[in-house]
Coordinates of C-alpha atoms and ligand atoms in Angstrom, one line a residue:
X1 CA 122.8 0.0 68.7
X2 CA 126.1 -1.9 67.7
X3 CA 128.0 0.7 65.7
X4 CA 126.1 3.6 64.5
X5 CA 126.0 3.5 60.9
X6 CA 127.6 6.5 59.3
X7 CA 126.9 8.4 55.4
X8 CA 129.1 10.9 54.6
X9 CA 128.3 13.6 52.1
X10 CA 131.1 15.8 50.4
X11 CA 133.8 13.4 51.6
X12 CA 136.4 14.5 49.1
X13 CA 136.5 18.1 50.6
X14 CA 138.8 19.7 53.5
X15 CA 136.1 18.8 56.1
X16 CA 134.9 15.7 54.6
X17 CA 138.2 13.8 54.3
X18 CA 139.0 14.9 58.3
X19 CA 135.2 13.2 58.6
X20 CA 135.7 10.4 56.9
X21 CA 138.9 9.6 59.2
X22 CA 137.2 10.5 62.6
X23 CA 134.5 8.0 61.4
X24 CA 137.5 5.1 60.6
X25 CA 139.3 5.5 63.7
X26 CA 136.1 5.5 65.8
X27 CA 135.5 2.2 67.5
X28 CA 131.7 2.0 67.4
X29 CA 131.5 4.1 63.8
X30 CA 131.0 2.1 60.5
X31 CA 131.6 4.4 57.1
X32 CA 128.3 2.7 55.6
X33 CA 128.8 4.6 52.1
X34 CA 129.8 8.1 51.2
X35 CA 127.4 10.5 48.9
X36 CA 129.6 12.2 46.2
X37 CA 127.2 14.2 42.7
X38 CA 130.5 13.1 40.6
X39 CA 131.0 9.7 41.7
X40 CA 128.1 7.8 41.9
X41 CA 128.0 4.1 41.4
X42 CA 132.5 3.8 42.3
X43 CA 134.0 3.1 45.8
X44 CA 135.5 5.2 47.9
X45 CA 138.6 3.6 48.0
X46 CA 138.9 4.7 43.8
X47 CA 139.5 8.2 44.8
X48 CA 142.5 10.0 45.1
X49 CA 144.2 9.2 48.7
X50 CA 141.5 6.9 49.6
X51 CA 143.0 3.3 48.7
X52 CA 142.3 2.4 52.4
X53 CA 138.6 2.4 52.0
X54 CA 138.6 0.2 49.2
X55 CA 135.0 -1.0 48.6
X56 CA 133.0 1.5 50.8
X57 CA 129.8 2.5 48.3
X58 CA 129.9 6.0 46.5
X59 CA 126.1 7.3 45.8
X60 CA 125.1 10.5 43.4
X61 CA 121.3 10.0 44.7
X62 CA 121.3 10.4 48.7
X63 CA 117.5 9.0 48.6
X64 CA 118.6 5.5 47.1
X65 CA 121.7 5.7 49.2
X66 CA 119.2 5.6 52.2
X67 CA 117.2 3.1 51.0
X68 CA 120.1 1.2 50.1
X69 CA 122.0 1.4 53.4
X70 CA 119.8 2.2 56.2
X71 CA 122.3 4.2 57.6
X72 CA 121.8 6.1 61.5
X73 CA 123.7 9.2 60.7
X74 CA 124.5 11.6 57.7
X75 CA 126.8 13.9 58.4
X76 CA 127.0 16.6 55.9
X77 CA 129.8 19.1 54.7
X78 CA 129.0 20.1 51.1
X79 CA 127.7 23.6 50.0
X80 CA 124.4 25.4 51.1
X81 CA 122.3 24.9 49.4
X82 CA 123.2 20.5 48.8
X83 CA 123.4 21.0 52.3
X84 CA 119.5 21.9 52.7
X85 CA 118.4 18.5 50.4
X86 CA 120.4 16.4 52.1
X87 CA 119.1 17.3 55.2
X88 CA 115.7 17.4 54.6
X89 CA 115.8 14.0 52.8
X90 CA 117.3 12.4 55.7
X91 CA 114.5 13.5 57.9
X92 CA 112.6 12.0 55.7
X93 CA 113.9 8.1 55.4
X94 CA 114.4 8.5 59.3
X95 CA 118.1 9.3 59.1
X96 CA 119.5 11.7 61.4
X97 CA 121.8 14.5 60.1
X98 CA 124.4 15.9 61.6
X99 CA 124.9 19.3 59.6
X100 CA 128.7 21.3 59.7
X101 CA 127.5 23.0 56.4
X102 CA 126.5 26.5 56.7
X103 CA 124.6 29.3 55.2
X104 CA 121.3 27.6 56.3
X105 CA 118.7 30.7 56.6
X106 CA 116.6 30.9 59.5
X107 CA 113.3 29.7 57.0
X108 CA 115.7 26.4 56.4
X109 CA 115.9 26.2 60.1
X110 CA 112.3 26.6 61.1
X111 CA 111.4 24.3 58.2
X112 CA 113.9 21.5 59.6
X113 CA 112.5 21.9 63.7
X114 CA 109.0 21.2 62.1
X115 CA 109.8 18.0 60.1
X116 CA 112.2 16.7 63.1
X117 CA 108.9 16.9 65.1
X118 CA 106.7 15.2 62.5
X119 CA 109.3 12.2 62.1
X120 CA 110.5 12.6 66.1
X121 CA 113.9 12.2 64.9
X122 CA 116.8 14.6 66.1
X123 CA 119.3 16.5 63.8
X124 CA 122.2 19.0 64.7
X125 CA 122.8 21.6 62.7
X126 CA 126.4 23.2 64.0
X127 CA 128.0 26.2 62.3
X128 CA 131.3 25.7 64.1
X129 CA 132.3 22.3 65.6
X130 CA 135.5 23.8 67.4
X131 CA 135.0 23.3 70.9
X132 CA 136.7 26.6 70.9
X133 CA 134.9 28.5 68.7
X134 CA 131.9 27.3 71.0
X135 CA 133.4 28.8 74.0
X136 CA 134.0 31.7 71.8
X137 CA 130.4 32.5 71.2
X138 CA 129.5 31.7 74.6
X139 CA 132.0 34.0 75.8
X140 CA 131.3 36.9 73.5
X141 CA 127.1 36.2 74.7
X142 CA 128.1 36.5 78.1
X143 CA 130.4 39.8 77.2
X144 CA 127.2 41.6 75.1
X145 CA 124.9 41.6 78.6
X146 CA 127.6 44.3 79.0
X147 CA 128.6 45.8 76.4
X148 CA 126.2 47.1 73.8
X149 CA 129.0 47.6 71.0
X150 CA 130.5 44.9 69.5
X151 CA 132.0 44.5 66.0
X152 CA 132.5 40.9 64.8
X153 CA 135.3 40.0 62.4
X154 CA 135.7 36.5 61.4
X155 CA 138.6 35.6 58.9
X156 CA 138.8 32.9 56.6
X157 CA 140.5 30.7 53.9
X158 CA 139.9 32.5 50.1
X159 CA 137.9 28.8 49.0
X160 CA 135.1 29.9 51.2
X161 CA 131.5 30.3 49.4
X162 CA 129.6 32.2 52.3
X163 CA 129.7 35.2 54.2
X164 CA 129.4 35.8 56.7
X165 CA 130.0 32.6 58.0
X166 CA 128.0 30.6 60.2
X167 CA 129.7 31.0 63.0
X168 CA 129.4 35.0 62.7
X169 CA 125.9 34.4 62.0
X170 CA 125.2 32.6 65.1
X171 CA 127.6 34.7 67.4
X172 CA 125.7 37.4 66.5
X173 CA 122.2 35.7 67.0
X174 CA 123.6 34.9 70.3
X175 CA 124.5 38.3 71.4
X176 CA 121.3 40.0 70.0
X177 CA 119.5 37.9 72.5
X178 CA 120.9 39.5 75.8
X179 CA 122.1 42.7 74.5
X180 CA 120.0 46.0 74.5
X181 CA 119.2 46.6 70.7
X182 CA 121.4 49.7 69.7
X183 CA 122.5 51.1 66.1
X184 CA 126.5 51.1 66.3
X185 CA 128.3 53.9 65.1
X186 CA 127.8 57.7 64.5
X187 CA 123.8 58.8 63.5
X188 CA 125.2 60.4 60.7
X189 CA 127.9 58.1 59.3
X190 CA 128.1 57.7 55.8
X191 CA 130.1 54.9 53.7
X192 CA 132.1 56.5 50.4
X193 CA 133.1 53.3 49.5
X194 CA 129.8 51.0 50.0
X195 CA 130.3 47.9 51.9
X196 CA 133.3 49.6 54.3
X197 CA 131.1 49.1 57.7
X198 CA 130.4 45.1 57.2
X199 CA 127.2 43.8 57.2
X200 CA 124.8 44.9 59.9
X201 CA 123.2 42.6 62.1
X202 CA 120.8 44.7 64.4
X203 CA 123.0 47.7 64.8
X204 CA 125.8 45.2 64.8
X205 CA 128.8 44.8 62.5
X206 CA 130.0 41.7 60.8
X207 CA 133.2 41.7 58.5
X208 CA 134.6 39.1 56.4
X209 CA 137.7 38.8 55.7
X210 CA 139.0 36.0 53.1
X211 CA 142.8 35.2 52.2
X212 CA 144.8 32.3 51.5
X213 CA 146.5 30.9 54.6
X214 CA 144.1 31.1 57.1
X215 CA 141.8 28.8 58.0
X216 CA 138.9 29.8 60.2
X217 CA 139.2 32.5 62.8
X218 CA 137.4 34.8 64.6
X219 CA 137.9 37.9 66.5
X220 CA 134.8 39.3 68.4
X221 CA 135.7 43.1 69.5
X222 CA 133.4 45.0 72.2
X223 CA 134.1 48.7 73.3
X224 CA 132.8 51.3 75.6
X225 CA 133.7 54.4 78.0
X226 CA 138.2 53.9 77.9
X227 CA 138.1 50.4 77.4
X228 CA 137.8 47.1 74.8
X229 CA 137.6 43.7 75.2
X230 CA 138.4 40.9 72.4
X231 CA 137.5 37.4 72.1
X232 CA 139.1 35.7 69.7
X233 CA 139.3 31.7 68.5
X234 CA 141.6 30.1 66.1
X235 CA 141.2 26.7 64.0
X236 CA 144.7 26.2 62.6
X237 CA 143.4 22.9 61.2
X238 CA 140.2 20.9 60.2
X239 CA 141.2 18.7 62.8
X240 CA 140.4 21.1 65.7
X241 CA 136.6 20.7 64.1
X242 CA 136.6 16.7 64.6
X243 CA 136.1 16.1 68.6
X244 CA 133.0 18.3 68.3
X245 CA 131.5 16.4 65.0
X246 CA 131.9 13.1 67.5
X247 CA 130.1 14.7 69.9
X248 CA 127.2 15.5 67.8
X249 CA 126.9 12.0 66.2
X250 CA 126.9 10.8 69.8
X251 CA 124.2 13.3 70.7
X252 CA 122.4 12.9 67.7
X253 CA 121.4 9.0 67.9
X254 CA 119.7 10.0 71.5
X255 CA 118.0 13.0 70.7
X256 CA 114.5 13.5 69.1
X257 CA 114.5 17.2 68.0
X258 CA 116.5 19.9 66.1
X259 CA 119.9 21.4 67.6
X260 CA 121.0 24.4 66.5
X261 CA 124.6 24.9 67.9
X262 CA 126.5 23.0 70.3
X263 CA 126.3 25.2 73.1
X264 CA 123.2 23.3 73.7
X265 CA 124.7 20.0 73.8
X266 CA 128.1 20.8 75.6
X267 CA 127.9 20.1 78.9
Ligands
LIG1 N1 130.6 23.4 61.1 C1 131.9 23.5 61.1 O1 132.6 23.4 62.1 C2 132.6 23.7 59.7 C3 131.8 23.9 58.7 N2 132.3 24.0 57.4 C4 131.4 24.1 56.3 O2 131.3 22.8 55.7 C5 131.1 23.0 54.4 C6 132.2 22.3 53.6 O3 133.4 23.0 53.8 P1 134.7 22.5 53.1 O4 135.0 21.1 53.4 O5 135.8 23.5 53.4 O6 134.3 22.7 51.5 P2 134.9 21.9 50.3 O7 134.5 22.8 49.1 O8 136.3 21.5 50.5 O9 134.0 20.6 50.2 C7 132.7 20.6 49.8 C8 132.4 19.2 49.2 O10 131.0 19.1 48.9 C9 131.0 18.4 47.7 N3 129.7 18.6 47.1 C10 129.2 19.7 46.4 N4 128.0 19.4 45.9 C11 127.7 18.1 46.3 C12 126.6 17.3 46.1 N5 125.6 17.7 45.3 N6 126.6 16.0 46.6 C13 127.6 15.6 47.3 N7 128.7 16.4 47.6 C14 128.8 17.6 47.0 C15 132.1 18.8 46.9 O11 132.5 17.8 45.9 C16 133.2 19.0 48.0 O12 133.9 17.8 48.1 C17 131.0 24.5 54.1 O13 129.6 24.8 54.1 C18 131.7 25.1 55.3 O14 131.2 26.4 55.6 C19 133.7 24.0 57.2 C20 134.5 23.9 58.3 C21 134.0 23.7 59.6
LIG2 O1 134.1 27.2 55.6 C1 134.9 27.1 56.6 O2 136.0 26.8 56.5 C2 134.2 27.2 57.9 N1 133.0 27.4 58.0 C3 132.2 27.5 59.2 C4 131.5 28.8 59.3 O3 131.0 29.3 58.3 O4 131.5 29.4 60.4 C5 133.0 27.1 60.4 C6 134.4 27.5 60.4 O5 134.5 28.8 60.6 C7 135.1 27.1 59.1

């Protein structure tokens, strides 16, 4: 393949416009078209801050976008539940995505795996691109083989649509799968303000916090007998989030089944 042909969907948001540069400055990337439900049938260059990409196609409908374009890649940063559609209708015209959105449930999940199979096509679905955050979430998995109490709070800008976010989500999935199942806390404790011990993930904690001026952060916190240990990662940008979406288009064009995190595919 000559340059892999890239579709960007949401590219007028925080993580699409970082996208949309990565994909620019990338030697063997072409921008093929970008997917945009408000701007369908402009150019890309028409938008606010954009003037560089001047005639690069804006779709509304990602389905005549890939008929259109025959593009390799989609890589999508919109909202859940766009997120889901896009991905699926990808699959289907033998596109593969490349998914930074999040709040995908683990029925989406299953649902993608099965039609990646059917088509033989690969797709990565990464709730944090961070190479950091990865680490992180290794870190904390390898940390939860010895401690069995762990509260996880992740902290995030106030624009944010789901919580927990992904990356909680999957820490969490990560831990339960080496640590001995145990309900945190005392027997008896009791919440007079509902909501005050996070959500729980089996027997595990998750907070969110959301305020203006943070970007993405998380803080994993294990405790036992005299003692606590604390992970934590920090995206102070959305540019911390680029070398890992590379990495995943990379991946993605050599692969021929579903990725769900980048621990799998960092080496
Ligand atoms: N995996 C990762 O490392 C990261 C993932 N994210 C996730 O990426 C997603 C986007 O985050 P942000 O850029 O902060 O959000 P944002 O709100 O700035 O951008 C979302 C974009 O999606 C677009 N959109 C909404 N509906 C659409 C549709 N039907 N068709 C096309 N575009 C549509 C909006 O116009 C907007 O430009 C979220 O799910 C967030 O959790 C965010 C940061 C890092
Ligand atoms: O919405 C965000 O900003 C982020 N979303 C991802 C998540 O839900 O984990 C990744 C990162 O934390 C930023």
């Amino acid at each position: 393949m000559d340059k892999v042909k890239v579709v960007i969907a949401g590219p007028r948001g925080r993580m699409g416009r970082e996208a949309v540069q990565l994909v620019k400055r990338t030697d063997n990337y072409e921008l093929a078209a970008v997917i945009d439900h408000k701007n369908g049938g402009g150019h890309l260059g028409d938008f606010d801050g954009f003037s560089e990409f001047g005639q690069i196609p804006v779709y509304s409908d990602i389905a005549v976008c890939f008929q259109e374009i025959e593009p390799n890649v989609l890589i999508d940063l919109t909202t859940p539940e766009v997120g889901m559609h896009h991905t699926k209708t990808a699959l289907e015209h033998g596109v593969r995505p490349v998914v930074g959105t999040t709040g995908f449930t683990k029925e989406n999940l299953q649902e993608l795996e099965a039609l990646c199979h059917d088509k033989g096509l690969g797709c990565i679905i990464a709730p944090n691109f961070a190479l950091g955050a990865v680490l992180m979430m290794k870190f904390s998995q390898m940390a939860g083989r010895y401690f069995n109490d762990v509260e996880i709070i992740e902290l995030h800008h106030d624009q944010k649509l789901d919580s927990p976010s992904g990356t909680a989500v999957k820490t969490a999935e990560m831990i339960a799968d080496v640590r001995e199942q145990k309900q945190q806390g005392h027997p008896n404790e009791k919440e007079t303000i509902s909501g005050a011990r996070g959500a729980n993930f089996d027997g595990m904690h998750i907070h969110s916090v959301r305020l203006p001026g943070l970007i993405a952060h998380q803080q994993v916190m294990f405790g036992s007998e005299g003692q606590t240990l604390t992970i934590r990662h920090d995206s102070y940008n959305r540019a911390s989030f680029m070398s890992g979406v590379k990495l995943a288009v990379d991946t993605v064009v050599k692969i021929d089944t579903l990725v769900y995190g980048l621990e799998n595919i960092m080496e």
